[in-house]
Coordinates of C-alpha atoms and ligand atoms in Angstrom, one line a residue:
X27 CA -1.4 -0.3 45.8
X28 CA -3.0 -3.0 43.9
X29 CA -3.9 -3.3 40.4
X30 CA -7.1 -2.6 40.4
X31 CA -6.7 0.5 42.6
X32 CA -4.1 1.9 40.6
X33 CA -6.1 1.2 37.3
X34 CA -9.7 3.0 39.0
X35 CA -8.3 5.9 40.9
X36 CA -5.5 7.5 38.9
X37 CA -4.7 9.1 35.9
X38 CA -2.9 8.3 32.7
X39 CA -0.7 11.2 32.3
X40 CA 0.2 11.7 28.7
X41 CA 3.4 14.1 28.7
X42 CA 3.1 17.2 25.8
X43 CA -0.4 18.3 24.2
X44 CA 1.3 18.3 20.8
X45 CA -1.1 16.8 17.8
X46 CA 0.3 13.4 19.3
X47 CA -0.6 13.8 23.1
X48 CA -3.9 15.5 22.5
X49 CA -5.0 12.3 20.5
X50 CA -3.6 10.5 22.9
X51 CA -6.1 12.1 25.4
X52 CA -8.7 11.7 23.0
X53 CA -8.1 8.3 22.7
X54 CA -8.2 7.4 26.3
X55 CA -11.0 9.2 27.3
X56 CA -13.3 7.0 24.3
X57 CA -11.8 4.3 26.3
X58 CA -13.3 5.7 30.2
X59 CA -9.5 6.0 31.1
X60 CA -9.3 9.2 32.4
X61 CA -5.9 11.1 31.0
X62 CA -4.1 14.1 32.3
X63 CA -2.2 15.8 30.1
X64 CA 0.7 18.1 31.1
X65 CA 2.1 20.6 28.4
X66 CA 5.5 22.3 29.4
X67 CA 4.5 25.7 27.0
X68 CA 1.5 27.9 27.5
X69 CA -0.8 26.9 25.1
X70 CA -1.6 23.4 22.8
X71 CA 0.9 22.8 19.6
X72 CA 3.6 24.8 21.3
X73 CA 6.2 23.4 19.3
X74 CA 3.9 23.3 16.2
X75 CA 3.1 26.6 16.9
X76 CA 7.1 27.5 16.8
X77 CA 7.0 26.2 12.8
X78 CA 3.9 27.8 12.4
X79 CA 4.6 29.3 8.7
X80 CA 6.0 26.0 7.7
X81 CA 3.4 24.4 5.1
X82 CA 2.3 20.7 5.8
X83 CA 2.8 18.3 3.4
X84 CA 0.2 15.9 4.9
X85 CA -3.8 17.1 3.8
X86 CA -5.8 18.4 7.0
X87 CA -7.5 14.5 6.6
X88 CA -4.6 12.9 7.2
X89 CA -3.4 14.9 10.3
X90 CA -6.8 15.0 12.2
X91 CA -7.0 12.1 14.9
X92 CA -10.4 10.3 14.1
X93 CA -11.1 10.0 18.2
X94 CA -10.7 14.2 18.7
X95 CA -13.0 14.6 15.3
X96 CA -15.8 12.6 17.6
X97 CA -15.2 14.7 20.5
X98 CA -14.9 18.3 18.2
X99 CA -18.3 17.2 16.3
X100 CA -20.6 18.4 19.2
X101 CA -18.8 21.5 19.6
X102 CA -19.8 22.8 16.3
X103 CA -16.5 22.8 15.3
X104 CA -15.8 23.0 11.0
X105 CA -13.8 20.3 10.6
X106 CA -11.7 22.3 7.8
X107 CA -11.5 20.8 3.9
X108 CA -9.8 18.0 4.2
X109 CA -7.9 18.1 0.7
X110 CA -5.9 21.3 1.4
X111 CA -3.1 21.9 3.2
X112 CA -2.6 23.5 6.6
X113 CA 0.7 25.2 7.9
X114 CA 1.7 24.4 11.6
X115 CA -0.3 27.8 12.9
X116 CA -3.4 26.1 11.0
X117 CA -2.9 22.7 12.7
X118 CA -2.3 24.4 15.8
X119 CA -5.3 27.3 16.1
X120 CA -7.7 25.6 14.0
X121 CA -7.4 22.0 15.4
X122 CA -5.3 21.8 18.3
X123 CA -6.1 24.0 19.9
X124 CA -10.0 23.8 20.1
X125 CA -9.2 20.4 21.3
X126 CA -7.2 21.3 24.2
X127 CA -10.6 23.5 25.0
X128 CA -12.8 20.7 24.6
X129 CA -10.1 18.5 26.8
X130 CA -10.6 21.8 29.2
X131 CA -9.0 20.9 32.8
X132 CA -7.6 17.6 31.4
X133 CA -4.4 19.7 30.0
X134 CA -2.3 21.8 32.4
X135 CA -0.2 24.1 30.9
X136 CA 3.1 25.4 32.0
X137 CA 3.8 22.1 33.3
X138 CA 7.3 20.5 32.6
X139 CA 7.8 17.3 33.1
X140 CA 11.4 17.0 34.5
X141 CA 11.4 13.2 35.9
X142 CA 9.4 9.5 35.7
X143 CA 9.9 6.7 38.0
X144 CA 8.2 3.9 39.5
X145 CA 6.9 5.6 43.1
X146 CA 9.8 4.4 45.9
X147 CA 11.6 2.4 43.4
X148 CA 14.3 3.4 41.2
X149 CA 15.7 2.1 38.4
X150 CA 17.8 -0.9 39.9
X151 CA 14.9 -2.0 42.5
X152 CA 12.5 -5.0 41.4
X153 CA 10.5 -5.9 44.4
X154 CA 6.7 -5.2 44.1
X155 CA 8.0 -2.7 41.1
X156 CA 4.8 -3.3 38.9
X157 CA 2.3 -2.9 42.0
X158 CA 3.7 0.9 42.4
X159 CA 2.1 3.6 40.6
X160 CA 4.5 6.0 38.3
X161 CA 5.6 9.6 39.6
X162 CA 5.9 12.3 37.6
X163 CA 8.0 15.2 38.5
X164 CA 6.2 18.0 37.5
X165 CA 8.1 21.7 37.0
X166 CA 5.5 24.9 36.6
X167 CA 6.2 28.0 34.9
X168 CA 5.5 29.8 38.2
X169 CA 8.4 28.0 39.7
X170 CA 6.2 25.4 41.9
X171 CA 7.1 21.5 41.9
X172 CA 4.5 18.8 42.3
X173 CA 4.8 14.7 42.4
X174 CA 1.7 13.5 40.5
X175 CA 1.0 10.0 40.6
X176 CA 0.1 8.1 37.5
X177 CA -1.0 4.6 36.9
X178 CA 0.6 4.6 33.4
X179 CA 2.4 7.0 31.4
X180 CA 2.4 8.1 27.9
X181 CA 5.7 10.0 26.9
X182 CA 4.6 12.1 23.5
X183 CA 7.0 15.2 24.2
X184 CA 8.3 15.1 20.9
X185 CA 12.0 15.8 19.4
X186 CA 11.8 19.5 18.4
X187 CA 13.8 20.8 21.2
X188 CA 16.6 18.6 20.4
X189 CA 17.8 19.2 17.0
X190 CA 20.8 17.7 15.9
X191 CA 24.3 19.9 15.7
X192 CA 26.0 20.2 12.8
X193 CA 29.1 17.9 13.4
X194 CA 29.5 14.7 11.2
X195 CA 30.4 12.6 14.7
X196 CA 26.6 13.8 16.0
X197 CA 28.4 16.2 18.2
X198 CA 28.3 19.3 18.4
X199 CA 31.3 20.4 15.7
X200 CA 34.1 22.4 17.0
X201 CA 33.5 26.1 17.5
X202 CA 29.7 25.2 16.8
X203 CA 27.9 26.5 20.3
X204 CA 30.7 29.5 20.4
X205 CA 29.2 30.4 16.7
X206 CA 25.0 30.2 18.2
X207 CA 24.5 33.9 17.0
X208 CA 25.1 32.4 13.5
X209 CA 23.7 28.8 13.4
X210 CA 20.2 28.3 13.4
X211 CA 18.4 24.8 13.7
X212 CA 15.0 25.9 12.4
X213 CA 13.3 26.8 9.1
X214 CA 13.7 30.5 8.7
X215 CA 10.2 32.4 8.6
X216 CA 11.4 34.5 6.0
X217 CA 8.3 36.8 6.4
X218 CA 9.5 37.9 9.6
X219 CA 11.1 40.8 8.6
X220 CA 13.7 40.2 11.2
X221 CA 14.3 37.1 10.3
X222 CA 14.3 38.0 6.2
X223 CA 16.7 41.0 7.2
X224 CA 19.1 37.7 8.6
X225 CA 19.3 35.7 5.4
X226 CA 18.5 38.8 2.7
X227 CA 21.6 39.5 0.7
X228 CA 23.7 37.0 2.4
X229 CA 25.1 33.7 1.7
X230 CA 23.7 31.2 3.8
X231 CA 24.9 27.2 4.4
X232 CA 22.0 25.2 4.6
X233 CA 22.8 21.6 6.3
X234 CA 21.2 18.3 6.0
X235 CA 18.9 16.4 3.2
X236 CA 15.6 15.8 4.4
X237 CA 12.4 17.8 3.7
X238 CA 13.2 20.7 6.1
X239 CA 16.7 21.2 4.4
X240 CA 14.6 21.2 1.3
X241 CA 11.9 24.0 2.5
X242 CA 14.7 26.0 3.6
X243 CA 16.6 25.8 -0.1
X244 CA 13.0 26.9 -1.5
X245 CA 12.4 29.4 0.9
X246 CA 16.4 31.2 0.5
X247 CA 15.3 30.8 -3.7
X248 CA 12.2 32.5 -3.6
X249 CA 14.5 35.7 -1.5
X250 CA 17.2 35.0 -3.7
X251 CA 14.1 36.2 -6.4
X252 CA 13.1 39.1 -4.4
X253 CA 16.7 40.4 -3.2
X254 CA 20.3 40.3 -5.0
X255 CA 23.4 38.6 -3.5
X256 CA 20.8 36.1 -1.3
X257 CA 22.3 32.9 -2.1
X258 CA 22.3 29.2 -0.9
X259 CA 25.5 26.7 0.0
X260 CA 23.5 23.2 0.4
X261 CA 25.2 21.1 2.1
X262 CA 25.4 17.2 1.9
X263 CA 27.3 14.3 3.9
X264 CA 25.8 12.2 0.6
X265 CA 26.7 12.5 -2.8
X266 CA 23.7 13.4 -5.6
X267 CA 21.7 11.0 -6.7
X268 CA 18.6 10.2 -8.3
X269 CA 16.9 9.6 -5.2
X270 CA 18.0 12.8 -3.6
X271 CA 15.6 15.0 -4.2
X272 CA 13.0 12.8 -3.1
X273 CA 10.3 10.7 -5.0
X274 CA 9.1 13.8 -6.5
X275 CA 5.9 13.0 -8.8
X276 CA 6.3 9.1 -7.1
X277 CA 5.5 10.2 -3.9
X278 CA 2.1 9.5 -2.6
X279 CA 1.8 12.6 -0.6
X280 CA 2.2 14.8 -4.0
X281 CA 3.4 17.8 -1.5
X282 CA 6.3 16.0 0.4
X283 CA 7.4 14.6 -2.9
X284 CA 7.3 18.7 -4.3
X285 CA 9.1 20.0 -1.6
X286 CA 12.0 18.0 -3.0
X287 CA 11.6 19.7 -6.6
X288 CA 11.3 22.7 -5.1
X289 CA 15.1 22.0 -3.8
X290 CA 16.1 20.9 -6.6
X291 CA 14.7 23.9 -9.0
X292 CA 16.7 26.1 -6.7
X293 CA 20.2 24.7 -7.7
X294 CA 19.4 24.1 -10.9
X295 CA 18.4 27.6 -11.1
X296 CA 21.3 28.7 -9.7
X297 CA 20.4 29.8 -6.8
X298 CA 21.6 27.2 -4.5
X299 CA 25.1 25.2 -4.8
X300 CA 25.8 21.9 -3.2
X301 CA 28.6 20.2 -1.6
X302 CA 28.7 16.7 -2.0
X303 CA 30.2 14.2 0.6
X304 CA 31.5 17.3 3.1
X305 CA 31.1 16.1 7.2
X306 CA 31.3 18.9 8.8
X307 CA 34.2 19.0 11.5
X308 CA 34.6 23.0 12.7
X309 CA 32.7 25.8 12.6
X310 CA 35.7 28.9 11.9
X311 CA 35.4 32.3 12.1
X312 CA 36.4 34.5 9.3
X313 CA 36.1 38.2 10.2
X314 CA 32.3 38.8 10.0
X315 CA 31.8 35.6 8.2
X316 CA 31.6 31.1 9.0
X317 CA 33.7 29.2 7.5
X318 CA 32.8 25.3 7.5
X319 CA 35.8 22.9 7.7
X320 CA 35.1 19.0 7.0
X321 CA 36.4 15.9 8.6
X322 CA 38.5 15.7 4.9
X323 CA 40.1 19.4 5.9
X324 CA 38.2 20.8 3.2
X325 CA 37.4 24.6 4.3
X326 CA 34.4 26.0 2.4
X327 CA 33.9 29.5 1.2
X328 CA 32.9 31.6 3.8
X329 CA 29.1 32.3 4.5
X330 CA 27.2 34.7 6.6
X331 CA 24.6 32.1 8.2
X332 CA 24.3 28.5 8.8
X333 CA 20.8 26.3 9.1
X334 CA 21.7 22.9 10.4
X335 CA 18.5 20.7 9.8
X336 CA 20.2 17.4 10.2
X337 CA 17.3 15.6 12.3
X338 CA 16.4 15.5 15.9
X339 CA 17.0 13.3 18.9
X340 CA 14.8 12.4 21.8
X341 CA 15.2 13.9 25.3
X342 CA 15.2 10.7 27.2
X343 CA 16.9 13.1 30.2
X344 CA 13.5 12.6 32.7
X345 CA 12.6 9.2 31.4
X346 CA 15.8 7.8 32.5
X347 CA 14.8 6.2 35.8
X348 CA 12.4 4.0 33.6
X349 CA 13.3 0.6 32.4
X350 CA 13.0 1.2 28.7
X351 CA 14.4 -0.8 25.7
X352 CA 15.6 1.2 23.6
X353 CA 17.8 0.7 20.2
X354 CA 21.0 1.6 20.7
X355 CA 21.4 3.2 17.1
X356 CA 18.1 5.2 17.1
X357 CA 16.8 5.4 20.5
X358 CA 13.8 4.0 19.4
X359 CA 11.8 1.4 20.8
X360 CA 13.6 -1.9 20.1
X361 CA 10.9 -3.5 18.2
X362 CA 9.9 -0.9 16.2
X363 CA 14.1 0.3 15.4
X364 CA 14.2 -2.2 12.1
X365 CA 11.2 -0.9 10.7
X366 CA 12.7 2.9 10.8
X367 CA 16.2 2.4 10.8
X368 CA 18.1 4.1 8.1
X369 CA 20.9 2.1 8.0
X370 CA 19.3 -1.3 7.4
X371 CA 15.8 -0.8 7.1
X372 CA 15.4 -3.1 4.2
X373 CA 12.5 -2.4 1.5
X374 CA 9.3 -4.7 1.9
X375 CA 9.9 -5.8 5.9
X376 CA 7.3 -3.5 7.4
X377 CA 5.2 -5.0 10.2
X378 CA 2.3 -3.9 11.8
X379 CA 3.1 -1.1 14.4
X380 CA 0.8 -0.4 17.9
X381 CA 1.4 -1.4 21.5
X382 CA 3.4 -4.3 20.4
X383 CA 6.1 -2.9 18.9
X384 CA 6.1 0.3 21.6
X385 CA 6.1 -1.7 25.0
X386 CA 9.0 -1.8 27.0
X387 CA 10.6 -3.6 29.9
X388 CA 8.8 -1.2 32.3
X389 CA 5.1 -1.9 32.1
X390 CA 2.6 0.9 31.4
X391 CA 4.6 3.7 30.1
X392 CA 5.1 4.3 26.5
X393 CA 7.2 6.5 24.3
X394 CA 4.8 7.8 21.4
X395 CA 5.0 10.5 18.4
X396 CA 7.6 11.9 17.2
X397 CA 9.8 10.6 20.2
X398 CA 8.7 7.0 19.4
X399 CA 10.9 6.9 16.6
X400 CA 13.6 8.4 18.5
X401 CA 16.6 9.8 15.2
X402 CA 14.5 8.1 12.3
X403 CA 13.1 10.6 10.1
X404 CA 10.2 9.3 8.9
X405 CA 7.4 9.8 11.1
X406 CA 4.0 10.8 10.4
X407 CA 1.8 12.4 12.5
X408 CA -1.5 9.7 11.3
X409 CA 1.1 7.2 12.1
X410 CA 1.3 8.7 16.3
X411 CA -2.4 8.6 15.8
X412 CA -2.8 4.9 15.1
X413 CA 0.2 4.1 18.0
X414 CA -2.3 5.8 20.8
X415 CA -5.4 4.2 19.4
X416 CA -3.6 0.9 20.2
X417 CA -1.9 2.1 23.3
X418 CA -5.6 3.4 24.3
X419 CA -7.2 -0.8 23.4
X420 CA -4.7 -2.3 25.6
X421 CA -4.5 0.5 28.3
X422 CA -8.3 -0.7 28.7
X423 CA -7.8 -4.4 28.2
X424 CA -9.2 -4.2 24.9
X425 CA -6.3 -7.0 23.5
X426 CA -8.0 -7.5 20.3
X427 CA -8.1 -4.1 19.5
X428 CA -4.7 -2.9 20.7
X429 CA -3.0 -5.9 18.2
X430 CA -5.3 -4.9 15.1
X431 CA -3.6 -2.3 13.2
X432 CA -5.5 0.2 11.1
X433 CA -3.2 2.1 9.1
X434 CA -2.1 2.5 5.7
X435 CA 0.8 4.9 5.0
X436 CA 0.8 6.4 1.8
X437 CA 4.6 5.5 -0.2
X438 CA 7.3 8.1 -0.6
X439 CA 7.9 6.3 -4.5
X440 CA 11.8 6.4 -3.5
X441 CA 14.0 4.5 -1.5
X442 CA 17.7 5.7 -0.6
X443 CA 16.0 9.3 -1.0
X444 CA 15.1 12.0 1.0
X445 CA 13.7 11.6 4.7
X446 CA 10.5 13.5 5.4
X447 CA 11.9 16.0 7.7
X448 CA 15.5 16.2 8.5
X449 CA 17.5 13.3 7.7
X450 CA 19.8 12.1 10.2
X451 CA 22.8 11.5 7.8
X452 CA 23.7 7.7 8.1
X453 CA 26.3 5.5 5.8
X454 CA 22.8 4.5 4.5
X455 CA 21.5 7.0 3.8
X456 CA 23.9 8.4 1.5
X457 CA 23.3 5.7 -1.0
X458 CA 21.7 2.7 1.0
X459 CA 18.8 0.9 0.2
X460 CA 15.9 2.8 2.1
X461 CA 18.0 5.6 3.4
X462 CA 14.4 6.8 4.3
X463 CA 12.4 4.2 5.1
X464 CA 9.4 6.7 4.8
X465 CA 7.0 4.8 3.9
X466 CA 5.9 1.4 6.0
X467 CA 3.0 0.7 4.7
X468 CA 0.6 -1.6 6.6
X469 CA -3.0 -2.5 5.8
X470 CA -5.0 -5.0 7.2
X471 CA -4.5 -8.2 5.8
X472 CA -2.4 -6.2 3.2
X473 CA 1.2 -7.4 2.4
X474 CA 3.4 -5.0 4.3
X475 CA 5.6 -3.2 2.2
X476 CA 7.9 0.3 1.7
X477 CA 8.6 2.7 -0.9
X478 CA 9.5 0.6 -4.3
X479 CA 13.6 -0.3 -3.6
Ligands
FAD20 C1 8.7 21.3 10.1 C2 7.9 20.1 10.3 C3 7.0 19.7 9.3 C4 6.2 18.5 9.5 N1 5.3 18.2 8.5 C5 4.6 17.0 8.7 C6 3.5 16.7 7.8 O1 3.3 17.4 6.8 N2 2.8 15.5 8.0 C7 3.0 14.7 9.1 O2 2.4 13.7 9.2 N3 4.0 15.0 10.0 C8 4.8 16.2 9.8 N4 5.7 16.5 10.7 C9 6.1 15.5 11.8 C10 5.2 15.4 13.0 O3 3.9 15.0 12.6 C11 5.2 16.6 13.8 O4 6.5 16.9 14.3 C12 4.3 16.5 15.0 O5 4.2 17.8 15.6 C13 4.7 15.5 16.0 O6 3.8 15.5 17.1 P1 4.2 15.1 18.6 O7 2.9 15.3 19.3 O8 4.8 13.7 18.6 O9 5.3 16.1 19.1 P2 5.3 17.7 19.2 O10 4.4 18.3 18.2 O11 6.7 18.1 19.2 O12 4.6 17.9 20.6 C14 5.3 17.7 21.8 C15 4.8 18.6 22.9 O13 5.4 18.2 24.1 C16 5.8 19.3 24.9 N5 6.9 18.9 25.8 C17 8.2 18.7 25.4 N6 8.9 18.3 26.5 C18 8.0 18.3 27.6 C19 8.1 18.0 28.9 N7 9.3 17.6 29.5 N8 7.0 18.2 29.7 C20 5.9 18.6 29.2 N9 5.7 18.9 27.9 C21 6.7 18.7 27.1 C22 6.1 20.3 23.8 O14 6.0 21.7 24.3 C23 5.1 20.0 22.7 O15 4.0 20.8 22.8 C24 6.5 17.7 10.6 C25 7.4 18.0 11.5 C26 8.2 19.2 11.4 C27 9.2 19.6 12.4

């Protein structure tokens, strides 16, 4: 098939209709590309929709892609105020999901993508590779399997079902699957009353640094109010610094930089202990209780329930017959790895961040969203919006467009601090320079800088 047929007579499939993908859509179809969007869960946002009671710290007019707004507007759809705060079920009904309506036949749902290769042509084989349009492997909830044929493909699947386990090594820590019933990997919905009956009362071990670790420490306080003998263990592969609970007041997005006062209210309160410098190497039983054992031999009191937010990891699983470059620490994109990378991302090298900095050996398929920045912590959904705009640009040939970059990202006012979500725990980041490297801000013509190091 030659360029120009591949380029006129198939789709773009964009892979996950989470707030990333569904721009993505948007994007390409303000091009003319025509996009087809396949979403593994049964409705748009599904992994949004699974942190649903989890607040935002981004405004609704920072996490509302400027290409869907145009093609909402004629729907009569209330954009909503863009100075408040939605949780993930807000993002999800009242945005993402009367997109996917408006995108109508354009997302399939129920549709799992389980492999993408170059059609008759895997990983090893280079003749003609470029002139052969991508399969996708497609898995449906009703069991069925279909080959789709794509001329590129854009891979925004997220990280959520990968979280991180609990071990130091990034393995799973000994005894850690055999203990599932009691280790969780989410942020509890403590007004689920089965899920408040879990953590009510009880001493739980809350893993990990970065704003979901923080939530969770806020949300076991606020119980720990409500319901005697509820009680936090918050544990650290740092030490306590200044930085730790984030930039706090500093931080541009005022909400992120509360979640970490939030944290750090509940230990000084009381309500919350920490446990500095502890890797965690077992997972023990102890009659009805967990006992945590580090990589030092320490053995920690005994809790009833462990949260491990220590990050996420792409699932690079069905993407595997593709020739990507990817970092070898991060799993990122090799050009954009230095800007993200907790362990040397140095303060003030930030450069600007679209198809450049996403491409990959293999032409035509990109890795965007949450995925794109593969274990960094730091991403930002209006930061996935401004990768598919320029993904979109050079899709169509637009070059100009695809290299301008139109994105400021607003500072986290600490470096060495905490990442936005769930820190993956480097060397760096327990005292580095830029052990998050939130913030990479990039404006037009603007200096590029970080969060003040
Ligand atoms: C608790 C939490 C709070 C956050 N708060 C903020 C915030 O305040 N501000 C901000 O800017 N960012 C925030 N983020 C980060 C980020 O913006 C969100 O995670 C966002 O949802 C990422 O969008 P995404 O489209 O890349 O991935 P996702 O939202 O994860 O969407 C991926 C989609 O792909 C689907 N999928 C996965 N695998 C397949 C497959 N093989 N085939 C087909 N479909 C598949 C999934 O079902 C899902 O619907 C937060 C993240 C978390 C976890």
């Amino acid at each position: 098939m030659n360029e120009h047929t591949l380029a006129t007579t198939l789709p773009t499939v964009v892979i996950g209709a989470g707030p990333i993908g569904l721009a993505a859509a948007s994007q390409l179809i303000e091009r003319g590309i025509e996009p087809l969007v396949l979403e593994a869960g049964d409705a748009a946002g599904s992994a949004v929709r699974e942190w649903s009671h989890v607040r935002l710290f981004s405004t609704w007019a920072e996490v509302v892609d400027p290409a869907a707004e145009k093609l909402l507007a004629p729907t009569g759809w209330v954009k909503p105020d863009g100075a408040t705060y939605p949780t993930g079920g807000d993002w999800a009904s009242r945005y993402l999901q009367p997109l996917a309506e408006v995108l109508g036949d354009t997302v399939r749902y129920g549709a799992r993508v389980t492999g993408v290769s170059r059609t008759g042509r895997d990983r090893v084989v280079d003749a003609d590779r470029e002139q052969q349009p991508f399969t996708v492997h497609v898995q449906f909830a009703d069991g069925r399997e279909e080959r789709l044929l794509a001329r590129a493909v854009i891979d925004a699947s997220g990280t959520w079902s990968t979280p991180s386990p609990l071990g130091g090594d990034g393995l799973p820590a000994l005894g850690e699957r055999s203990a599932a019933d009691r280790v969780s990997y989410r942020v509890p919905d403590l007004k689920d009353p089965a899920v408040r009956a879990r953590y009510a009362g009880k001493r739980t071990a809350v893993v990990g640094s970065g704003a979901s670790a923080f939530t969770a420490l806020a949300y076991i306080a606020d119980l720990a109010k409500e319901v005697p003998g509820t009680h936090a263990v918050w544990i650290l592969r740092r030490g306590i610094s200044g930085s730790t609970f984030g930039g706090g007041s500093a931080d541009q997005l005022p909400a992120r930089g509360a979640l970490g006062l939030a944290a750090k209210a509940a230990v000084d309160d009381g309500y919350a202990d920490a446990v500095t410098g502890f890797r965690t190497a077992a997972v023990e039983r102890d009659g009805d209780q967990i006992v945590l054992v580090g990589e030092d031999g320490r053995r920690l009191d005994p809790v009833d329930e462990v949260i491990g937010l220590t990050g996420f990891r792409p699932d690079l699983s069905f993407v595997n017959e593709l020739r990507l470059g990817l970092d070898e620490r991060l799993q990122a994109p090799v050009e954009l790895a230095p800007l993200i990378d907790p362990n040397v991302h140095s303060c003030g090298t930030v450069y600007p961040h679209g198809v450049n900095e996403l491409s990959h050996p293999e032409t035509d398929v990109y890795l965007v969203g949450m995925k794109s920045y593969g274990r960094a912590p730091t991403f930002l959904a209006m930061t996935g919006y401004e990768q598919v705009r320029s993904i979109a640009a050079a899709l169509a040939g637009d070059q100009d467009a695809a290299e301008r970059v139109e994105l400021t990202l607003p500072e986290t006012g600490v470096c060495g601090g905490a990442g936005l979500f769930d820190e993956p725990q480097t060397e760096a980041s327990d005292g580095g320079c830029c052990g998050a490297p939130a913030t990479l801000q990039i404006g037009v013509g603007a200096p590029a800088t970080s969060g003040g190091c």
